[in-house]
PDB file of C-alpha atoms in Angstrom:
ATOM      1  CA  UNK H  19       0.014   0.005   0.005  1.00 54.00           C
ATOM      2  CA  UNK H  20       2.783   2.412   0.883  1.00 53.00           C
ATOM      3  CA  UNK H  21       4.513   1.596  -2.414  1.00 55.00           C
ATOM      4  CA  UNK H  22       1.311   2.493  -4.283  1.00 62.00           C
ATOM      5  CA  UNK H  23       1.197   5.828  -2.482  1.00 58.00           C
ATOM      6  CA  UNK H  24       4.803   6.463  -3.508  1.00 57.00           C
ATOM      7  CA  UNK H  25       3.970   5.541  -7.128  1.00 61.00           C
ATOM      8  CA  UNK H  26       0.945   7.827  -7.226  1.00 60.00           C
ATOM      9  CA  UNK H  27       2.982  10.619  -5.687  1.00 57.00           C
ATOM     10  CA  UNK H  28       5.711  10.152  -8.290  1.00 56.00           C
ATOM     11  CA  UNK H  29       3.142  10.133 -11.145  1.00 59.00           C
ATOM     12  CA  UNK H  30       1.530  13.239  -9.694  1.00 60.00           C
ATOM     13  CA  UNK H  31       4.874  15.055  -9.600  1.00 56.00           C
ATOM     14  CA  UNK H  32       5.553  14.100 -13.212  1.00 58.00           C
ATOM     15  CA  UNK H  33       2.080  15.229 -14.344  1.00 57.00           C
ATOM     16  CA  UNK H  34       2.357  18.516 -12.441  1.00 58.00           C
ATOM     17  CA  UNK H  35       5.785  19.108 -14.008  1.00 55.00           C
ATOM     18  CA  UNK H  36       4.466  18.731 -17.574  1.00 55.00           C
ATOM     19  CA  UNK H  37       1.450  20.964 -16.922  1.00 58.00           C
ATOM     20  CA  UNK H  38       3.456  23.616 -15.181  1.00 53.00           C
ATOM     21  CA  UNK H  39       6.278  23.650 -17.703  1.00 50.00           C
ATOM     22  CA  UNK H  40       3.801  23.954 -20.594  1.00 52.00           C
ATOM     23  CA  UNK H  41       2.417  27.128 -19.028  1.00 54.00           C
ATOM     24  CA  UNK H  42       5.567  28.769 -17.713  1.00 49.00           C
ATOM     25  CA  UNK H  43       8.616  27.610 -19.570  1.00 49.00           C
ATOM     26  CA  UNK H  44       8.065  30.006 -22.487  1.00 54.00           C
ATOM     27  CA  UNK H  45       8.053  32.977 -20.065  1.00 61.00           C
ATOM     28  CA  UNK H  46      10.835  31.999 -17.706  1.00 68.00           C
ATOM     29  CA  UNK H  47      12.096  28.408 -17.841  1.00 70.00           C
ATOM     30  CA  UNK H  48      14.514  28.842 -14.928  1.00 73.00           C
ATOM     31  CA  UNK H  49      11.746  30.213 -12.666  1.00 78.00           C
ATOM     32  CA  UNK H  50       9.515  27.311 -13.735  1.00 76.00           C
ATOM     33  CA  UNK H  51      12.274  24.841 -12.926  1.00 77.00           C
ATOM     34  CA  UNK H  52      12.865  26.482  -9.533  1.00 81.00           C
ATOM     35  CA  UNK H  53       9.147  26.178  -8.765  1.00 83.00           C
ATOM     36  CA  UNK H  54       9.147  22.515  -9.772  1.00 81.00           C
ATOM     37  CA  UNK H  55      12.215  21.755  -7.685  1.00 83.00           C
ATOM     38  CA  UNK H  56      10.649  23.376  -4.631  1.00 87.00           C
ATOM     39  CA  UNK H  57       7.547  21.228  -5.100  1.00 86.00           C
ATOM     40  CA  UNK H  58       9.723  18.161  -5.556  1.00 84.00           C
ATOM     41  CA  UNK H  59      11.610  18.883  -2.335  1.00 86.00           C
ATOM     42  CA  UNK H  60       8.244  19.092  -0.538  1.00 88.00           C
ATOM     43  CA  UNK H  61       7.204  15.758  -2.036  1.00 87.00           C
ATOM     44  CA  UNK H  62      10.549  14.267  -1.004  1.00 86.00           C
ATOM     45  CA  UNK H  63       9.871  15.399   2.565  1.00 89.00           C
ATOM     46  CA  UNK H  64       6.487  13.695   2.452  1.00 88.00           C
ATOM     47  CA  UNK H  65       8.140  10.458   1.339  1.00 87.00           C
ATOM     48  CA  UNK H  66      10.711  10.753   4.141  1.00 89.00           C
ATOM     49  CA  UNK H  67       7.881  11.061   6.659  1.00 90.00           C
ATOM     50  CA  UNK H  68       6.219   7.961   5.184  1.00 89.00           C
ATOM     51  CA  UNK H  69       9.490   6.079   5.597  1.00 91.00           C
ATOM     52  CA  UNK H  70       9.757   7.224   9.233  1.00 92.00           C
ATOM     53  CA  UNK H  71       6.200   6.041   9.769  1.00 91.00           C
ATOM     54  CA  UNK H  72       7.044   2.702   8.160  1.00 91.00           C
ATOM     55  CA  UNK H  73       9.958   2.308  10.600  1.00 92.00           C
ATOM     56  CA  UNK H  74       7.617   2.921  13.501  1.00 93.00           C
ATOM     57  CA  UNK H  75       5.070   0.462  12.123  1.00 92.00           C
ATOM     58  CA  UNK H  76       7.778  -2.177  11.753  1.00 93.00           C
ATOM     59  CA  UNK H  77       8.773  -1.719  15.381  1.00 94.00           C
ATOM     60  CA  UNK H  78       5.155  -1.796  16.534  1.00 94.00           C
ATOM     61  CA  UNK H  79       4.567  -5.028  14.613  1.00 94.00           C
ATOM     62  CA  UNK H  80       7.638  -6.474  16.256  1.00 95.00           C
ATOM     63  CA  UNK H  81       6.481  -5.479  19.732  1.00 95.00           C
ATOM     64  CA  UNK H  82       2.970  -6.832  19.128  1.00 95.00           C
ATOM     65  CA  UNK H  83       4.391 -10.081  17.715  1.00 96.00           C
ATOM     66  CA  UNK H  84       6.638 -10.637  20.723  1.00 96.00           C
ATOM     67  CA  UNK H  85       3.823  -9.795  23.143  1.00 96.00           C
ATOM     68  CA  UNK H  86       1.350 -12.145  21.390  1.00 95.00           C
ATOM     69  CA  UNK H  87       3.918 -14.957  21.050  1.00 95.00           C
ATOM     70  CA  UNK H  88       4.816 -14.665  24.690  1.00 96.00           C
ATOM     71  CA  UNK H  89       1.141 -14.966  25.700  1.00 95.00           C
ATOM     72  CA  UNK H  90       0.600 -17.834  23.258  1.00 95.00           C
ATOM     73  CA  UNK H  91       3.513 -19.750  24.755  1.00 95.00           C
ATOM     74  CA  UNK H  92       2.254 -18.961  28.258  1.00 94.00           C
ATOM     75  CA  UNK H  93      -1.263 -20.256  27.471  1.00 93.00           C
ATOM     76  CA  UNK H  94       0.154 -23.383  25.831  1.00 94.00           C
ATOM     77  CA  UNK H  95       2.166 -24.180  28.916  1.00 94.00           C
ATOM     78  CA  UNK H  96      -0.877 -23.523  31.118  1.00 93.00           C
ATOM     79  CA  UNK H  97      -2.980 -25.834  28.894  1.00 93.00           C
ATOM     80  CA  UNK H  98      -0.409 -28.595  29.446  1.00 93.00           C
ATOM     81  CA  UNK H  99      -0.531 -28.031  33.193  1.00 93.00           C
ATOM     82  CA  UNK H 100      -4.357 -28.100  33.198  1.00 92.00           C
ATOM     83  CA  UNK H 101      -4.309 -31.263  31.107  1.00 91.00           C
ATOM     84  CA  UNK H 102      -1.988 -33.001  33.589  1.00 92.00           C
ATOM     85  CA  UNK H 103      -4.244 -31.864  36.409  1.00 91.00           C
ATOM     86  CA  UNK H 104      -7.266 -33.098  34.442  1.00 91.00           C
ATOM     87  CA  UNK H 105      -8.836 -29.652  34.607  1.00 90.00           C
ATOM     88  CA  UNK H 106     -10.799 -29.914  31.376  1.00 92.00           C
ATOM     89  CA  UNK H 107     -12.497 -26.489  31.488  1.00 93.00           C
ATOM     90  CA  UNK H 108      -9.204 -24.732  32.260  1.00 94.00           C
ATOM     91  CA  UNK H 109      -7.486 -26.823  29.603  1.00 93.00           C
ATOM     92  CA  UNK H 110     -10.020 -25.829  26.955  1.00 94.00           C
ATOM     93  CA  UNK H 111      -9.825 -22.147  27.960  1.00 94.00           C
ATOM     94  CA  UNK H 112      -6.026 -22.192  27.820  1.00 93.00           C
ATOM     95  CA  UNK H 113      -6.040 -23.900  24.391  1.00 94.00           C
ATOM     96  CA  UNK H 114      -8.553 -21.410  23.006  1.00 95.00           C
ATOM     97  CA  UNK H 115      -6.499 -18.494  24.337  1.00 95.00           C
ATOM     98  CA  UNK H 116      -3.315 -20.067  22.949  1.00 96.00           C
ATOM     99  CA  UNK H 117      -4.933 -20.331  19.501  1.00 96.00           C
ATOM    100  CA  UNK H 118      -6.071 -16.680  19.593  1.00 96.00           C
ATOM    101  CA  UNK H 119      -2.668 -15.394  20.688  1.00 95.00           C
ATOM    102  CA  UNK H 120      -0.818 -17.646  18.247  1.00 96.00           C
ATOM    103  CA  UNK H 121      -2.928 -16.447  15.339  1.00 96.00           C
ATOM    104  CA  UNK H 122      -2.272 -12.857  16.385  1.00 95.00           C
ATOM    105  CA  UNK H 123       1.454 -13.563  16.687  1.00 96.00           C
ATOM    106  CA  UNK H 124       1.546 -15.172  13.245  1.00 96.00           C
ATOM    107  CA  UNK H 125      -0.350 -12.217  11.755  1.00 96.00           C
ATOM    108  CA  UNK H 126       1.943  -9.681  13.401  1.00 95.00           C
ATOM    109  CA  UNK H 127       5.020 -11.615  12.255  1.00 95.00           C
ATOM    110  CA  UNK H 128       3.737 -11.654   8.662  1.00 95.00           C
ATOM    111  CA  UNK H 129       2.856  -7.964   8.853  1.00 94.00           C
ATOM    112  CA  UNK H 130       6.342  -7.152  10.152  1.00 94.00           C
ATOM    113  CA  UNK H 131       7.948  -9.083   7.325  1.00 94.00           C
ATOM    114  CA  UNK H 132       5.792  -7.209   4.780  1.00 93.00           C
ATOM    115  CA  UNK H 133       6.648  -3.891   6.455  1.00 92.00           C
ATOM    116  CA  UNK H 134      10.364  -4.722   6.273  1.00 93.00           C
ATOM    117  CA  UNK H 135      10.090  -5.587   2.551  1.00 92.00           C
ATOM    118  CA  UNK H 136       8.114  -2.404   1.763  1.00 91.00           C
ATOM    119  CA  UNK H 137      10.501  -0.365   3.853  1.00 91.00           C
ATOM    120  CA  UNK H 138      13.446  -1.654   1.840  1.00 91.00           C
ATOM    121  CA  UNK H 139      11.643  -0.799  -1.418  1.00 90.00           C
ATOM    122  CA  UNK H 140      10.761   2.662  -0.126  1.00 89.00           C
ATOM    123  CA  UNK H 141      14.277   3.404   1.000  1.00 91.00           C
ATOM    124  CA  UNK H 142      15.658   2.336  -2.370  1.00 90.00           C
ATOM    125  CA  UNK H 143      13.178   4.523  -4.246  1.00 89.00           C
ATOM    126  CA  UNK H 144      13.785   7.367  -1.809  1.00 89.00           C
ATOM    127  CA  UNK H 145      17.489   7.230  -2.553  1.00 91.00           C
ATOM    128  CA  UNK H 146      16.725   7.245  -6.273  1.00 89.00           C
ATOM    129  CA  UNK H 147      14.485  10.267  -5.771  1.00 88.00           C
ATOM    130  CA  UNK H 148      17.226  12.091  -3.879  1.00 89.00           C
ATOM    131  CA  UNK H 149      19.772  11.343  -6.624  1.00 89.00           C
ATOM    132  CA  UNK H 150      17.348  12.530  -9.308  1.00 87.00           C
ATOM    133  CA  UNK H 151      16.617  15.720  -7.398  1.00 86.00           C
ATOM    134  CA  UNK H 152      20.331  16.349  -6.880  1.00 88.00           C
ATOM    135  CA  UNK H 153      20.930  15.837 -10.599  1.00 86.00           C
ATOM    136  CA  UNK H 154      18.149  18.312 -11.362  1.00 85.00           C
ATOM    137  CA  UNK H 155      19.644  20.871  -8.978  1.00 85.00           C
ATOM    138  CA  UNK H 156      22.992  20.465 -10.791  1.00 87.00           C
ATOM    139  CA  UNK H 157      21.298  20.776 -14.183  1.00 83.00           C
ATOM    140  CA  UNK H 158      19.550  23.891 -12.940  1.00 81.00           C
ATOM    141  CA  UNK H 159      22.943  25.384 -12.039  1.00 85.00           C
ATOM    142  CA  UNK H 160      24.211  24.547 -15.516  1.00 83.00           C
ATOM    143  CA  UNK H 161      21.143  26.113 -17.113  1.00 80.00           C
ATOM    144  CA  UNK H 162      21.493  29.212 -14.944  1.00 81.00           C
ATOM    145  CA  UNK H 163      25.116  29.515 -16.046  1.00 83.00           C
ATOM    146  CA  UNK H 164      24.097  29.309 -19.707  1.00 80.00           C
ATOM    147  CA  UNK H 165      21.260  31.724 -19.138  1.00 77.00           C
ATOM    148  CA  UNK H 166      23.623  34.233 -17.489  1.00 82.00           C
ATOM    149  CA  UNK H 167      26.004  33.948 -20.436  1.00 85.00           C
ATOM    150  CA  UNK H 168      23.145  34.449 -22.888  1.00 79.00           C
ATOM    151  CA  UNK H 169      21.872  37.498 -21.008  1.00 79.00           C
ATOM    152  CA  UNK H 170      25.369  38.956 -20.745  1.00 83.00           C
ATOM    153  CA  UNK H 171      25.991  38.482 -24.451  1.00 80.00           C
ATOM    154  CA  UNK H 172      22.616  39.994 -25.263  1.00 78.00           C
ATOM    155  CA  UNK H 173      23.353  42.986 -23.075  1.00 79.00           C
ATOM    156  CA  UNK H 174      26.803  43.460 -24.619  1.00 78.00           C
ATOM    157  CA  UNK H 175      25.385  43.189 -28.125  1.00 77.00           C
ATOM    158  CA  UNK H 176      22.639  45.684 -27.266  1.00 73.00           C
ATOM    159  CA  UNK H 177      25.197  48.215 -25.986  1.00 67.00           C
ATOM    160  CA  UNK H 178      27.965  47.717 -28.575  1.00 67.00           C
ATOM    161  CA  UNK H 179      26.129  47.031 -31.782  1.00 65.00           C
ATOM    162  CA  UNK H 180      24.005  49.466 -33.715  1.00 54.00           C
ATOM    163  CA  UNK H 181      20.276  49.146 -33.371  1.00 53.00           C
ATOM    164  CA  UNK H 182      17.709  49.957 -36.100  1.00 51.00           C
ATOM    165  CA  UNK H 183      16.319  52.859 -34.043  1.00 52.00           C
ATOM    166  CA  UNK H 184      19.645  54.641 -33.386  1.00 55.00           C
ATOM    167  CA  UNK H 185      22.380  55.638 -35.819  1.00 48.00           C
ATOM    168  CA  UNK H 186      25.097  55.014 -33.252  1.00 48.00           C
ATOM    169  CA  UNK H 187      25.573  52.591 -30.418  1.00 56.00           C
ATOM    170  CA  UNK H 188      26.045  53.854 -26.868  1.00 60.00           C
ATOM    171  CA  UNK H 189      29.800  53.315 -27.130  1.00 58.00           C
ATOM    172  CA  UNK H 190      29.924  55.187 -30.412  1.00 66.00           C
ATOM    173  CA  UNK H 191      27.935  58.055 -28.907  1.00 68.00           C
ATOM    174  CA  UNK H 192      30.309  58.142 -25.946  1.00 66.00           C
ATOM    175  CA  UNK H 193      33.356  58.202 -28.240  1.00 70.00           C
ATOM    176  CA  UNK H 194      31.809  61.049 -30.237  1.00 71.00           C
ATOM    177  CA  UNK H 195      31.061  62.935 -27.052  1.00 69.00           C
ATOM    178  CA  UNK H 196      34.669  62.573 -25.849  1.00 71.00           C
ATOM    179  CA  UNK H 197      35.994  63.740 -29.234  1.00 78.00           C
ATOM    180  CA  UNK H 198      33.759  66.819 -29.138  1.00 75.00           C
ATOM    181  CA  UNK H 199      34.841  67.511 -25.592  1.00 74.00           C
ATOM    182  CA  UNK H 200      38.520  67.204 -26.553  1.00 76.00           C
ATOM    183  CA  UNK H 201      37.968  69.571 -29.475  1.00 76.00           C
ATOM    184  CA  UNK H 202      36.307  72.157 -27.222  1.00 74.00           C
ATOM    185  CA  UNK H 203      39.080  71.887 -24.642  1.00 72.00           C
ATOM    186  CA  UNK H 204      41.764  72.186 -27.275  1.00 73.00           C
ATOM    187  CA  UNK H 205      40.009  75.155 -28.934  1.00 75.00           C
ATOM    188  CA  UNK H 206      39.637  76.905 -25.629  1.00 73.00           C
ATOM    189  CA  UNK H 207      43.298  76.246 -24.807  1.00 72.00           C
ATOM    190  CA  UNK H 208      44.381  77.498 -28.208  1.00 73.00           C
ATOM    191  CA  UNK H 209      42.398  80.730 -27.814  1.00 74.00           C
ATOM    192  CA  UNK H 210      43.578  81.296 -24.258  1.00 75.00           C
ATOM    193  CA  UNK H 211      47.251  80.943 -25.254  1.00 80.00           C
ATOM    194  CA  UNK H 212      47.019  82.711 -28.633  1.00 77.00           C
ATOM    195  CA  UNK H 213      47.854  86.204 -27.295  1.00 79.00           C
ATOM    196  CA  UNK H 214      50.869  85.017 -25.350  1.00 81.00           C
ATOM    197  CA  UNK H 215      52.184  83.046 -28.343  1.00 79.00           C
ATOM    198  CA  UNK H 216      51.791  86.063 -30.652  1.00 80.00           C
ATOM    199  CA  UNK H 217      53.555  88.287 -28.089  1.00 80.00           C
ATOM    200  CA  UNK H 218      56.444  85.797 -27.896  1.00 81.00           C
ATOM    201  CA  UNK H 219      56.751  85.670 -31.702  1.00 82.00           C
ATOM    202  CA  UNK H 220      56.690  89.446 -31.940  1.00 79.00           C
ATOM    203  CA  UNK H 221      59.460  89.734 -29.352  1.00 81.00           C
ATOM    204  CA  UNK H 222      61.617  87.231 -31.260  1.00 83.00           C
ATOM    205  CA  UNK H 223      61.137  89.185 -34.497  1.00 82.00           C
ATOM    206  CA  UNK H 224      62.101  92.500 -32.807  1.00 76.00           C
ATOM    207  CA  UNK H 225      65.241  90.950 -31.386  1.00 79.00           C
ATOM    208  CA  UNK H 226      66.288  89.622 -34.784  1.00 79.00           C
ATOM    209  CA  UNK H 227      65.779  93.036 -36.420  1.00 76.00           C
ATOM    210  CA  UNK H 228      67.899  94.757 -33.722  1.00 74.00           C
ATOM    211  CA  UNK H 229      70.729  92.274 -34.183  1.00 64.00           C
TER     212      UNK H 229
END
């Protein structure tokens, strides 16, 4: 029964994944994957709790088996004592009680064995689930890395390359701005030093004429 619950849970996760991815992956596949992984982690936690419960059931079956077997053995011994004492009523009572307790012990023993088998299957599938989730987390990291590269390249291309709406890229505009600024600075410097340069030239000419 527990295995069937696990199977239904796994099928439900798979169905939810396909439905969710169909709706969201076109908009933001990484966000959709993150959402799915969070849901899967929650389902994994549910399975872990089922396994813990199965451990407890196995122990309870073991305790009930030992208790019933102990009482069955006790009643069987009492039936033998009553038989030796020729206490027919007590002998029949003890035999009937022995049969009841022995049937209960056999049932608890069988239930414990089934619980152990199902527990082993659950633990194996739980480990498989953990490995698959770990692989998906790693694949998400790989996808996030590729997505970051794609976004970075897109951003670089948008900044560097020309777009249909603008004659120059942002870098080209910046280069033009710097060139214009350099021209203005140089022009201002040239004008500010023009008078002093002319005065120096005039002085040199006067000195040559005197000599």
